[in-house]
PDB file of C-alpha atoms in Angstrom:
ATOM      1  CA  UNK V1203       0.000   0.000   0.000  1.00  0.00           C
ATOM      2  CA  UNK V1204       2.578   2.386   1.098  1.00  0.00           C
ATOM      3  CA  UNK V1205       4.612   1.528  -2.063  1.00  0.00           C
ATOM      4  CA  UNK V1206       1.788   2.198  -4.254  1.00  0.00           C
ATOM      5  CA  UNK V1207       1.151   5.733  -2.870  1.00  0.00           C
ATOM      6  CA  UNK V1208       5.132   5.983  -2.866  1.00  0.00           C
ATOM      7  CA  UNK V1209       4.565   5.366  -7.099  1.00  0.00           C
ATOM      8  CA  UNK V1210       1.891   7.336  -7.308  1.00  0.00           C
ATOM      9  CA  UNK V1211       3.518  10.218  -5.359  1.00  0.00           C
ATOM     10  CA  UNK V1212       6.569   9.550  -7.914  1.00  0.00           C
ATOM     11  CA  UNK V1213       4.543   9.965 -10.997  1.00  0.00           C
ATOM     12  CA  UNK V1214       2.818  13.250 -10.181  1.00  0.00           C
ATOM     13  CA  UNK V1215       6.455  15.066  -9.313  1.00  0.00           C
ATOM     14  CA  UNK V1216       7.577  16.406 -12.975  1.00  0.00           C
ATOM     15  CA  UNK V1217       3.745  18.009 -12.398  1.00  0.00           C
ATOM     16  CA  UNK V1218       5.006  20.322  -9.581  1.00  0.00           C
ATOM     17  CA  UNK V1219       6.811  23.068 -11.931  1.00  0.00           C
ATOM     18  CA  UNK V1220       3.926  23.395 -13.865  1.00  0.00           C
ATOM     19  CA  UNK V1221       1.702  23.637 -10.972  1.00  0.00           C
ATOM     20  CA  UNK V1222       3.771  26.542  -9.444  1.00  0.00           C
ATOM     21  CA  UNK V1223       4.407  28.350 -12.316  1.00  0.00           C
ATOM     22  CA  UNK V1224      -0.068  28.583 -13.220  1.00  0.00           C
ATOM     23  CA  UNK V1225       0.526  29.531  -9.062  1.00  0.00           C
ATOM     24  CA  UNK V1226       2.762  32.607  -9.848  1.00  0.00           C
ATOM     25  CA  UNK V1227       0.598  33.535 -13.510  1.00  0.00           C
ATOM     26  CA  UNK V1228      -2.225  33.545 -10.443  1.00  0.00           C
ATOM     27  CA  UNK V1229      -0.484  35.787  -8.110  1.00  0.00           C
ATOM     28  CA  UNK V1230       0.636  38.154 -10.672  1.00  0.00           C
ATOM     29  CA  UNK V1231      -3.026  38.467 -12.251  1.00  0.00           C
ATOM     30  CA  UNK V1232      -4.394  39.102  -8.705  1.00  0.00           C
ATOM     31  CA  UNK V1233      -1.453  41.426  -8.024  1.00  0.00           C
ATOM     32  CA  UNK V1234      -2.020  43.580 -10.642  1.00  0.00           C
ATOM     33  CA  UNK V1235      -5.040  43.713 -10.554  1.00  0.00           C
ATOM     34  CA  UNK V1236      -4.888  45.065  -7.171  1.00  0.00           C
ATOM     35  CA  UNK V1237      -2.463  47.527  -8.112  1.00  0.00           C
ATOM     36  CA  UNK V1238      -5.078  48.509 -10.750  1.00  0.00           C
ATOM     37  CA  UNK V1239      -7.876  49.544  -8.602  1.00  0.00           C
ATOM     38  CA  UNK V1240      -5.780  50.960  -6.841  1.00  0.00           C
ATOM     39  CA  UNK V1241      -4.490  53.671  -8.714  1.00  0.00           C
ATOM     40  CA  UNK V1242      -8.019  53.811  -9.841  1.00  0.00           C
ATOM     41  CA  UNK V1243      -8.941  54.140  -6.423  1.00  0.00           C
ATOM     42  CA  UNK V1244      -6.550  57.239  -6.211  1.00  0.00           C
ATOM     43  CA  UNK V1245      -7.247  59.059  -9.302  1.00  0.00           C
ATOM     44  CA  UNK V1246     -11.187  59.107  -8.427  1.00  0.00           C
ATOM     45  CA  UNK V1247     -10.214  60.428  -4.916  1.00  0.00           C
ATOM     46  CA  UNK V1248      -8.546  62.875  -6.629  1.00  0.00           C
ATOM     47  CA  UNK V1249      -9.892  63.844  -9.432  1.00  0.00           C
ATOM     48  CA  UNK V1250     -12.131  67.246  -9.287  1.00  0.00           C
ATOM     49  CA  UNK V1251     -14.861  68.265 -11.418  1.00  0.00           C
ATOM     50  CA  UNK V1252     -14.987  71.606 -12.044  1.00  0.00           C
ATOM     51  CA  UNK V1253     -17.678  73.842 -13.020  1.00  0.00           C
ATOM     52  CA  UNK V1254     -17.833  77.594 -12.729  1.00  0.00           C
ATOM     53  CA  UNK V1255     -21.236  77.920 -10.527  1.00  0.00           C
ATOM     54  CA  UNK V1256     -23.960  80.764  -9.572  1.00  0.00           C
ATOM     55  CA  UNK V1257     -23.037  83.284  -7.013  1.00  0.00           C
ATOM     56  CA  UNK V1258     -25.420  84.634  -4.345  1.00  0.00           C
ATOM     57  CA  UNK V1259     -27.600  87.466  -5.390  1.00  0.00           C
ATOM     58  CA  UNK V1260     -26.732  91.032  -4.524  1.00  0.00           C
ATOM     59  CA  UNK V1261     -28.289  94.568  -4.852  1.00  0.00           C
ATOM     60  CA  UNK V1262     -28.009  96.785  -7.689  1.00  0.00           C
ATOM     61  CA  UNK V1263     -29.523  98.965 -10.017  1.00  0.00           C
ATOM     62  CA  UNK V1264     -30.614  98.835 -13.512  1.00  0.00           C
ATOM     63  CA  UNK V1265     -31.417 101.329 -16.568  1.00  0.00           C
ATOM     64  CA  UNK V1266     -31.741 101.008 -20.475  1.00  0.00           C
ATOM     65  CA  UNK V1267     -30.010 102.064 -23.356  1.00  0.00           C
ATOM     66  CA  UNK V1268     -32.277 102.521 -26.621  1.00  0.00           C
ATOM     67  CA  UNK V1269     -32.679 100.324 -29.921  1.00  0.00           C
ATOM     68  CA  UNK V1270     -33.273  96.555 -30.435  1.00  0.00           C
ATOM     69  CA  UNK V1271     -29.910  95.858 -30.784  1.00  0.00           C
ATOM     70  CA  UNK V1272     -27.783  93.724 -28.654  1.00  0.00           C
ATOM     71  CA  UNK V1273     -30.978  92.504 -26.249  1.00  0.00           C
ATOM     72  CA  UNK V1274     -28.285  89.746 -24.772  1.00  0.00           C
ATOM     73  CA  UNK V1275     -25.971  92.382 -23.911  1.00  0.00           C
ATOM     74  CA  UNK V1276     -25.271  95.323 -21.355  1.00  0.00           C
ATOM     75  CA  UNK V1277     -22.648  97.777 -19.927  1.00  0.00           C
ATOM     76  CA  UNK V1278     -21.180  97.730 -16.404  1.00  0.00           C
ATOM     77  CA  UNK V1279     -20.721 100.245 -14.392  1.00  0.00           C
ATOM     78  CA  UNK V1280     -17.175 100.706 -12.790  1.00  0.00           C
ATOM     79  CA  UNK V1281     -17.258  98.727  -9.615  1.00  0.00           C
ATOM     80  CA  UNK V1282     -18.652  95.638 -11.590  1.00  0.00           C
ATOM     81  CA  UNK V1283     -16.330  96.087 -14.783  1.00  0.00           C
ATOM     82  CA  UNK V1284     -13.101  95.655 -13.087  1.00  0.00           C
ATOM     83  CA  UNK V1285     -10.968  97.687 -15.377  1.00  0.00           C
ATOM     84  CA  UNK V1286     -12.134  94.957 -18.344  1.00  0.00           C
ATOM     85  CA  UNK V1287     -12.234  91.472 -16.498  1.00  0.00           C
ATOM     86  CA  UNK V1288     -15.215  91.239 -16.163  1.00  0.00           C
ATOM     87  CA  UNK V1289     -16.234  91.297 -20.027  1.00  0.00           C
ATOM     88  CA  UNK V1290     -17.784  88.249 -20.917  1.00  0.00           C
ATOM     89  CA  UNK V1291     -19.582  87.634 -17.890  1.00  0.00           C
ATOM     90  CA  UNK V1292     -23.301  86.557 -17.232  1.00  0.00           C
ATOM     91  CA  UNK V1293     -25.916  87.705 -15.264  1.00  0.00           C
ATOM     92  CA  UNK V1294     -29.226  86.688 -13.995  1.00  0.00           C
ATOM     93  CA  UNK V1295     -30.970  89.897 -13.427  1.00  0.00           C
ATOM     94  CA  UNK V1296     -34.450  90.443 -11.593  1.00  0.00           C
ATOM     95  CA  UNK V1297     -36.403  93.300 -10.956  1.00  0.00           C
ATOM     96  CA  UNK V1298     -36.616  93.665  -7.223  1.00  0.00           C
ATOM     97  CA  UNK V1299     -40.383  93.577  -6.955  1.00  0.00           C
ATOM     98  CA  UNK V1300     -40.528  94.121  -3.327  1.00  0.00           C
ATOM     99  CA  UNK V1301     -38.965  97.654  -3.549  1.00  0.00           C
ATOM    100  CA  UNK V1302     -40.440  99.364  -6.308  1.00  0.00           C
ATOM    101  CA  UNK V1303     -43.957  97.140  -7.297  1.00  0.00           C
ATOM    102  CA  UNK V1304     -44.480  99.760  -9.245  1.00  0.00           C
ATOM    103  CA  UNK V1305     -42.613  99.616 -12.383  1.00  0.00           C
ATOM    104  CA  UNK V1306     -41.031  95.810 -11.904  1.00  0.00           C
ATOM    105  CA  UNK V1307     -42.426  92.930 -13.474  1.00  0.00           C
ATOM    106  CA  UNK V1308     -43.151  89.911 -10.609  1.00  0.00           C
ATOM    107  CA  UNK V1309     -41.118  86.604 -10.753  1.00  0.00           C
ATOM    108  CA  UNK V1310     -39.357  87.786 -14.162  1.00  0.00           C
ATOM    109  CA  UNK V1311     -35.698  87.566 -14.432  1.00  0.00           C
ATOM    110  CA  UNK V1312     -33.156  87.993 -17.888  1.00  0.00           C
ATOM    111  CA  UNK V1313     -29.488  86.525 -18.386  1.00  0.00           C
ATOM    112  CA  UNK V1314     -27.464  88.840 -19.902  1.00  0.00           C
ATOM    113  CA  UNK V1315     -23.620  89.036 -20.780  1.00  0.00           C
ATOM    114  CA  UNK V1316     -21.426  92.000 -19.809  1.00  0.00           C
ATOM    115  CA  UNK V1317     -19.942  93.953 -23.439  1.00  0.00           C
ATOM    116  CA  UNK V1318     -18.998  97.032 -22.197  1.00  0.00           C
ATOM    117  CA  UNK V1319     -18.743  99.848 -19.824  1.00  0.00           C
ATOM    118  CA  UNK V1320     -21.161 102.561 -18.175  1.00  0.00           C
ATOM    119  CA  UNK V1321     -18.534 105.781 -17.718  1.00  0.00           C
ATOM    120  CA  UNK V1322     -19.283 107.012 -14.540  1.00  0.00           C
ATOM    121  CA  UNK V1323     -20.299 111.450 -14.112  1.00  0.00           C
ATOM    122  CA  UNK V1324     -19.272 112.522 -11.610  1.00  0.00           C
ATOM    123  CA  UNK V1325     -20.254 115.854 -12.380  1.00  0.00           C
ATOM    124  CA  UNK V1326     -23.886 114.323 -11.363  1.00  0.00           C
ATOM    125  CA  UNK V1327     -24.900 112.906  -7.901  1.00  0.00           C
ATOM    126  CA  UNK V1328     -24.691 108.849  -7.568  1.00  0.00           C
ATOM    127  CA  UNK V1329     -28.634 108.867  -7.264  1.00  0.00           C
ATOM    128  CA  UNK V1330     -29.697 111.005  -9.355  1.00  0.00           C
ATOM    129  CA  UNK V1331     -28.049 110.592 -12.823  1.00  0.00           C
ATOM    130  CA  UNK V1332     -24.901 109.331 -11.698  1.00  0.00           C
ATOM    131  CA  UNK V1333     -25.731 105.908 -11.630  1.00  0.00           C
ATOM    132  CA  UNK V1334     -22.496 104.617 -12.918  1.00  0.00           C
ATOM    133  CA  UNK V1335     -20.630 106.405 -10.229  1.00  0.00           C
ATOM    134  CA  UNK V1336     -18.241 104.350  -7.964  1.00  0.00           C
ATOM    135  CA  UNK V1337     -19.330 102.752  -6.380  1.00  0.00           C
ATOM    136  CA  UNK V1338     -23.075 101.514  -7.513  1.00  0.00           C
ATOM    137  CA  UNK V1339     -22.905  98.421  -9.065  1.00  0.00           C
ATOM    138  CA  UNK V1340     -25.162  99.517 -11.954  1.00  0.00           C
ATOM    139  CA  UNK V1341     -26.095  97.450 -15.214  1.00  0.00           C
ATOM    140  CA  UNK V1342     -27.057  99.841 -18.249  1.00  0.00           C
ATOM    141  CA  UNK V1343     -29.415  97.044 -20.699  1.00  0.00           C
ATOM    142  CA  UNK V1344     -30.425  97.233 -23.966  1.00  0.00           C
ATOM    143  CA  UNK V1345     -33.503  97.441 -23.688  1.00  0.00           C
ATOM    144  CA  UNK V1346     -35.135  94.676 -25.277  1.00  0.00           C
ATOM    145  CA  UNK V1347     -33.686  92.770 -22.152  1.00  0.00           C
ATOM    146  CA  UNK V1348     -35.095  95.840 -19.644  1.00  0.00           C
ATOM    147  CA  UNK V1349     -38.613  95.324 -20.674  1.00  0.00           C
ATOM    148  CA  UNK V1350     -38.066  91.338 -19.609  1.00  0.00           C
ATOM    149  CA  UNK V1351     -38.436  92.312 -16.373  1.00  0.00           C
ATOM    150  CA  UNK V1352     -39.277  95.875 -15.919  1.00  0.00           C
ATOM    151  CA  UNK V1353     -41.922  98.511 -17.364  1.00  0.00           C
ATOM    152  CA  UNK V1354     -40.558 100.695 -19.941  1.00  0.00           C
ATOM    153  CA  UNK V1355     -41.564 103.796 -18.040  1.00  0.00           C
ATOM    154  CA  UNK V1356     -40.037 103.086 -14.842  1.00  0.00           C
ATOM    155  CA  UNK V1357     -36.442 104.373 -16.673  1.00  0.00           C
ATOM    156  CA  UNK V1358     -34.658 102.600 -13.743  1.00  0.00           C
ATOM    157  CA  UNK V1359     -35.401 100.591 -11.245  1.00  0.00           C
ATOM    158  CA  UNK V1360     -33.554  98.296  -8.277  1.00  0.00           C
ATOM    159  CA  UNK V1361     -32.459  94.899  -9.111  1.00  0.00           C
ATOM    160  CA  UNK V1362     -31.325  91.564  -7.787  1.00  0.00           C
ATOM    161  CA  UNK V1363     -28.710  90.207  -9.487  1.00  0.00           C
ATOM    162  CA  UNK V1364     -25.815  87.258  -9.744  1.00  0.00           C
ATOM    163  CA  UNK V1365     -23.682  86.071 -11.766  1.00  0.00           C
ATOM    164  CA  UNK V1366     -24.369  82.682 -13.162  1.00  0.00           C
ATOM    165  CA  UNK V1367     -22.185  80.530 -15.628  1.00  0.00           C
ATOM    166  CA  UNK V1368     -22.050  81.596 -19.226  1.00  0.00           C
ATOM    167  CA  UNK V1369     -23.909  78.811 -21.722  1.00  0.00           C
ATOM    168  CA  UNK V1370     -23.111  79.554 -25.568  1.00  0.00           C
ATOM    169  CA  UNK V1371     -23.689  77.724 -29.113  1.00  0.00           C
ATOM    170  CA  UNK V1372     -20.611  76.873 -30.499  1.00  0.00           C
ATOM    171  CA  UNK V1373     -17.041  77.244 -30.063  1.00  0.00           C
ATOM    172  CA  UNK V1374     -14.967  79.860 -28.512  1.00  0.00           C
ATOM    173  CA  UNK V1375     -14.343  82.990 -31.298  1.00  0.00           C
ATOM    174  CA  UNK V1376     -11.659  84.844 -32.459  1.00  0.00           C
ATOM    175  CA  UNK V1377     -11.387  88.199 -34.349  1.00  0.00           C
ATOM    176  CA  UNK V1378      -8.005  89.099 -35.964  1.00  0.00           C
ATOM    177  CA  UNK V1379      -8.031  92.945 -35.843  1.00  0.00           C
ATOM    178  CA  UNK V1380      -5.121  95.508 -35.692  1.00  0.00           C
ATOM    179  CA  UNK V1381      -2.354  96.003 -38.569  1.00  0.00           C
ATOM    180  CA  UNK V1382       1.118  94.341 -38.611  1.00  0.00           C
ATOM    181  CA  UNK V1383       3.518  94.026 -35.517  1.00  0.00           C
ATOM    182  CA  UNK V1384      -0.197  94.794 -33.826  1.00  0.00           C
ATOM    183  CA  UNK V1385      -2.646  91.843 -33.594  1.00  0.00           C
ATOM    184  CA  UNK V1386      -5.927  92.798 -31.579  1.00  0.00           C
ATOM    185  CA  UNK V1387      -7.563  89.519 -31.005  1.00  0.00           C
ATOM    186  CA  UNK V1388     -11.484  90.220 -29.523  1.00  0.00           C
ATOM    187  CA  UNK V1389     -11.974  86.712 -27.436  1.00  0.00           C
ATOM    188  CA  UNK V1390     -15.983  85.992 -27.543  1.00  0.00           C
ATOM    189  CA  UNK V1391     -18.559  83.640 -27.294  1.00  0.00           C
ATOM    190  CA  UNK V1392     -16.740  82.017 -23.946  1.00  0.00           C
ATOM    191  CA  UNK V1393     -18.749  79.770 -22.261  1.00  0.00           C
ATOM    192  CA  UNK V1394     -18.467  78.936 -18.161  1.00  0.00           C
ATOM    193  CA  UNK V1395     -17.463  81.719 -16.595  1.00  0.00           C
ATOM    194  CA  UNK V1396     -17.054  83.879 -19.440  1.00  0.00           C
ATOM    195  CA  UNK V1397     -14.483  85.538 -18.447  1.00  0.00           C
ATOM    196  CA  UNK V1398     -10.803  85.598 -19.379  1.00  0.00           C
ATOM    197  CA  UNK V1399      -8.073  86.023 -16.963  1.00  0.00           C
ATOM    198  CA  UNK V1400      -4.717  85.330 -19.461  1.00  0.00           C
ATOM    199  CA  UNK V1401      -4.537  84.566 -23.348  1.00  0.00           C
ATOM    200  CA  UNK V1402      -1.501  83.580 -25.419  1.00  0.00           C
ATOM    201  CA  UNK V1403      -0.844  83.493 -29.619  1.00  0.00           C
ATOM    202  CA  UNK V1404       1.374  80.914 -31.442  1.00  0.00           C
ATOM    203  CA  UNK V1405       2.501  81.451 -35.100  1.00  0.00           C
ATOM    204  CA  UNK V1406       3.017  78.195 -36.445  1.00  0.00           C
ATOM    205  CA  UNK V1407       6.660  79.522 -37.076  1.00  0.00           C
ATOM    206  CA  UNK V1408       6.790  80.706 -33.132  1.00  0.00           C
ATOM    207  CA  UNK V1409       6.870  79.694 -30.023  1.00  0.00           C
ATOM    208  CA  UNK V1410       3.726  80.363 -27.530  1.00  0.00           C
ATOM    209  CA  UNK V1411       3.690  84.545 -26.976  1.00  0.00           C
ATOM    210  CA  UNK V1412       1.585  86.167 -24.018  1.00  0.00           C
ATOM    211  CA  UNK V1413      -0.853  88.438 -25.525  1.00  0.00           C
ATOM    212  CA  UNK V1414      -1.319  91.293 -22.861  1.00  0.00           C
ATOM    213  CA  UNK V1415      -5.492  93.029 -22.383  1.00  0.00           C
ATOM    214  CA  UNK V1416      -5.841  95.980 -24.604  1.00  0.00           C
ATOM    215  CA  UNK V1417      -9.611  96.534 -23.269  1.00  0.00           C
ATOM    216  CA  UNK V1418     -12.222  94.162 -22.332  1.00  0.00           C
ATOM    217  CA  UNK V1419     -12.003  91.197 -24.016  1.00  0.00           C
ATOM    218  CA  UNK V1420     -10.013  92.525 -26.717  1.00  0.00           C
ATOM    219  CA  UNK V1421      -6.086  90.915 -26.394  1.00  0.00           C
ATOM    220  CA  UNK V1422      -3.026  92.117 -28.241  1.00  0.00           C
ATOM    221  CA  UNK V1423       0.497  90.790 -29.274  1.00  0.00           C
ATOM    222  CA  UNK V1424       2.965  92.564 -30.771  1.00  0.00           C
ATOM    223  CA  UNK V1425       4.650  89.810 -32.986  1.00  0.00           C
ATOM    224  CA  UNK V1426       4.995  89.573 -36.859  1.00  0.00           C
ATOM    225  CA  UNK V1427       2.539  87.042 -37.314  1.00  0.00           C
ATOM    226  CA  UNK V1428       1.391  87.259 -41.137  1.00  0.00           C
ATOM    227  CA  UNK V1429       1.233  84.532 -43.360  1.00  0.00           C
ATOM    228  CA  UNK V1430       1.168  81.710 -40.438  1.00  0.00           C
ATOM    229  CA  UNK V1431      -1.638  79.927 -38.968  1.00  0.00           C
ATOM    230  CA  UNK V1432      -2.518  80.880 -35.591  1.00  0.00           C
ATOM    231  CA  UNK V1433      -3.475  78.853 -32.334  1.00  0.00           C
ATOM    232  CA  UNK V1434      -4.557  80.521 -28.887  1.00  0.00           C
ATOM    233  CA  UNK V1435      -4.217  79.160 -25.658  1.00  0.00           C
ATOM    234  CA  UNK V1436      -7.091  80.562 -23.206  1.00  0.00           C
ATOM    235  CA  UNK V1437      -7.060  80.841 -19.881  1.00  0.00           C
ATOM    236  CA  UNK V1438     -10.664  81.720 -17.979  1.00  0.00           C
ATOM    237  CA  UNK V1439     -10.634  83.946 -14.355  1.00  0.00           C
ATOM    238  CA  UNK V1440     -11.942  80.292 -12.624  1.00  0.00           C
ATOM    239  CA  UNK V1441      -8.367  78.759 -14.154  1.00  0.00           C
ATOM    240  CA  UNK V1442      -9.361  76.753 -17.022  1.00  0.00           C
ATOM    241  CA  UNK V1443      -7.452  76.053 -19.344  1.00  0.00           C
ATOM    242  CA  UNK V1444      -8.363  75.784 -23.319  1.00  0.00           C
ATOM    243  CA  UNK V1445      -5.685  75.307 -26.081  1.00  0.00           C
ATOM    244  CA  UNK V1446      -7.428  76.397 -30.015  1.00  0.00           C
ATOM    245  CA  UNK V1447      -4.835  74.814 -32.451  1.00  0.00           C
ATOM    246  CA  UNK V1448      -4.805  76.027 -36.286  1.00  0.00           C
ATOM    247  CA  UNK V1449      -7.825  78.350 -35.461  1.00  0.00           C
ATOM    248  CA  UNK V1450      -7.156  80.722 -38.615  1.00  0.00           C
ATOM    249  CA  UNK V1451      -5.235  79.134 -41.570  1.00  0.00           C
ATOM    250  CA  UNK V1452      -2.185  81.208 -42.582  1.00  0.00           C
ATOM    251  CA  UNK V1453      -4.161  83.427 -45.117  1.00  0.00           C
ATOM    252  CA  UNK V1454      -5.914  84.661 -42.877  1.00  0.00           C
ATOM    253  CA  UNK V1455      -7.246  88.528 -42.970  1.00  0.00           C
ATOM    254  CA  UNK V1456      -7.354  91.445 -40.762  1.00  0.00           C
ATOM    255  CA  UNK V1457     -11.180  91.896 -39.485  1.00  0.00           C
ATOM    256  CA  UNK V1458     -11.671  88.258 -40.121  1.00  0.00           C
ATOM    257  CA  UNK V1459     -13.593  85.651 -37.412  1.00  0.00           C
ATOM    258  CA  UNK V1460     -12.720  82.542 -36.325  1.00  0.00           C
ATOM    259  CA  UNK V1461     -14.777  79.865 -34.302  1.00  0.00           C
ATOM    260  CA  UNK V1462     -13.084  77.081 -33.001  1.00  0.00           C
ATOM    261  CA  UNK V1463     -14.717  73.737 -31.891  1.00  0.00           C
ATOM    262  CA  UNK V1464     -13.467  74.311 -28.641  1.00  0.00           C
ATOM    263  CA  UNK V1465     -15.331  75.437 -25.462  1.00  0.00           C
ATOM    264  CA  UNK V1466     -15.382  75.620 -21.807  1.00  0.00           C
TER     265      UNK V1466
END
């Protein structure tokens, strides 16, 4: 008996290298898999999604501007145009109903994005015709966007408003303005915060070159850029980050307009 299982032990030896190498092809598969999940496991802890979101709502003022031009658009008054940062921003204005009842429209409100600036006069008082005076925080609306949420009549009235992220059709634009040695790039039609906080040009015979503001959203660079395709990298006020290769071809035109596929 004992020799039998002695035989039988014998036979089933020149198995035991095969048997531990499927062992180690096990513990390698399990290993990395572990080592998989992980990383996996680490990436997803740190991983952040990040979307420009609504402020609080504040206090301000609102008037119109005449013509049916523009009705998306509006100027800022100096304490909410910050020198030209702010262009590109969006608003959710309301008419604050429970201060003036009289010429507000109830439980209306209008997103509009900042263009431009109110001037302040200073040679009138802040409330009375001054209303771009530092430091109101006063939104001057076309007024096809006014009558959203206000009577025409009323001329101006108090407001509630926030800021809100920026949703646009399309890509990010570009507009090649300015001469030679002077390329004034207007940045538009920026969606999430709107709002652009650094911008750079590349010739496709250059390196990357920081474009400095000129006004607004309106960014210029200095550089000899004719005859080569151009590519912008964008950088919004929340910190993203957008690269537009190849967004005009190298015959490209002063007063010409790009859109790119790209977005935020």
């Amino acid at each position: 008996m004992l020799a039998c299982e002695s035989l039988l032990l014998q036979s089933h030896l020149h198995l035991l290298p095969l048997l531990f190498f499927f062992f180690l092809i096990d513990m390698a598969a399990t290993f990395i898999a572990f080592v998989f999940l992980l990383v996996l496991a680490l990436c997803l802890e740190t991983i952040e999604v990040h979307a420009f979101s609504a402020s609080g709502w504040t206090k301000g003022h609102a008037t119109f501007y005449g013509g049916g031009d523009a009705s998306g658009t509006m100027a800022l008054s100096t304490a909410l145009f910050n020198d030209g940062a702010s262009c590109g921003e969006c608003f959710r204005i309301i008419c604050d109903y429970q201060t003036d009842s009289r010429w507000c429209l109830k439980g209306k409100s209008v997103t509009i994005t900042a263009t431009n600036f109110c001037p302040p006069n200073f040679d009138l008082p802040n409330n009375d015709g001054g209303w771009c005076n530092p430091p109101l925080q006063h939104f001057d609306m076309a007024q096809p966007a006014w009558e959203q949420i206000a009577i025409y009549r009323g001329g101006i009235v108090p407001v509630l408003f926030q800021r809100v992220p920026c949703n646009k059709q399309g890509g990010v634009r570009f507009t090649v303005n300015g001469r030679s040695y002077f390329e004034l790039v207007l940045i538009s039609n920026v969606a999430g915060c709107g709002s652009i906080q650094s911008a750079s040009i590349k010739g496709s015979n250059t390196g990357w070159i920081t474009m400095s503001r000129n006004w607004g959203a309106n960014w210029q660079s200095n550089s000899y850029l004719n005859g080569q395709s151009l590519s912008f990298r964008i950088t919004t006020t929340d910190g993203e980050t957008r690269v537009f290769p190849n967004i005009a071809p190298s015959n490209w035109q002063f007063g010409q307009t790009f859109t790119s596929s790209v977005q935020f």
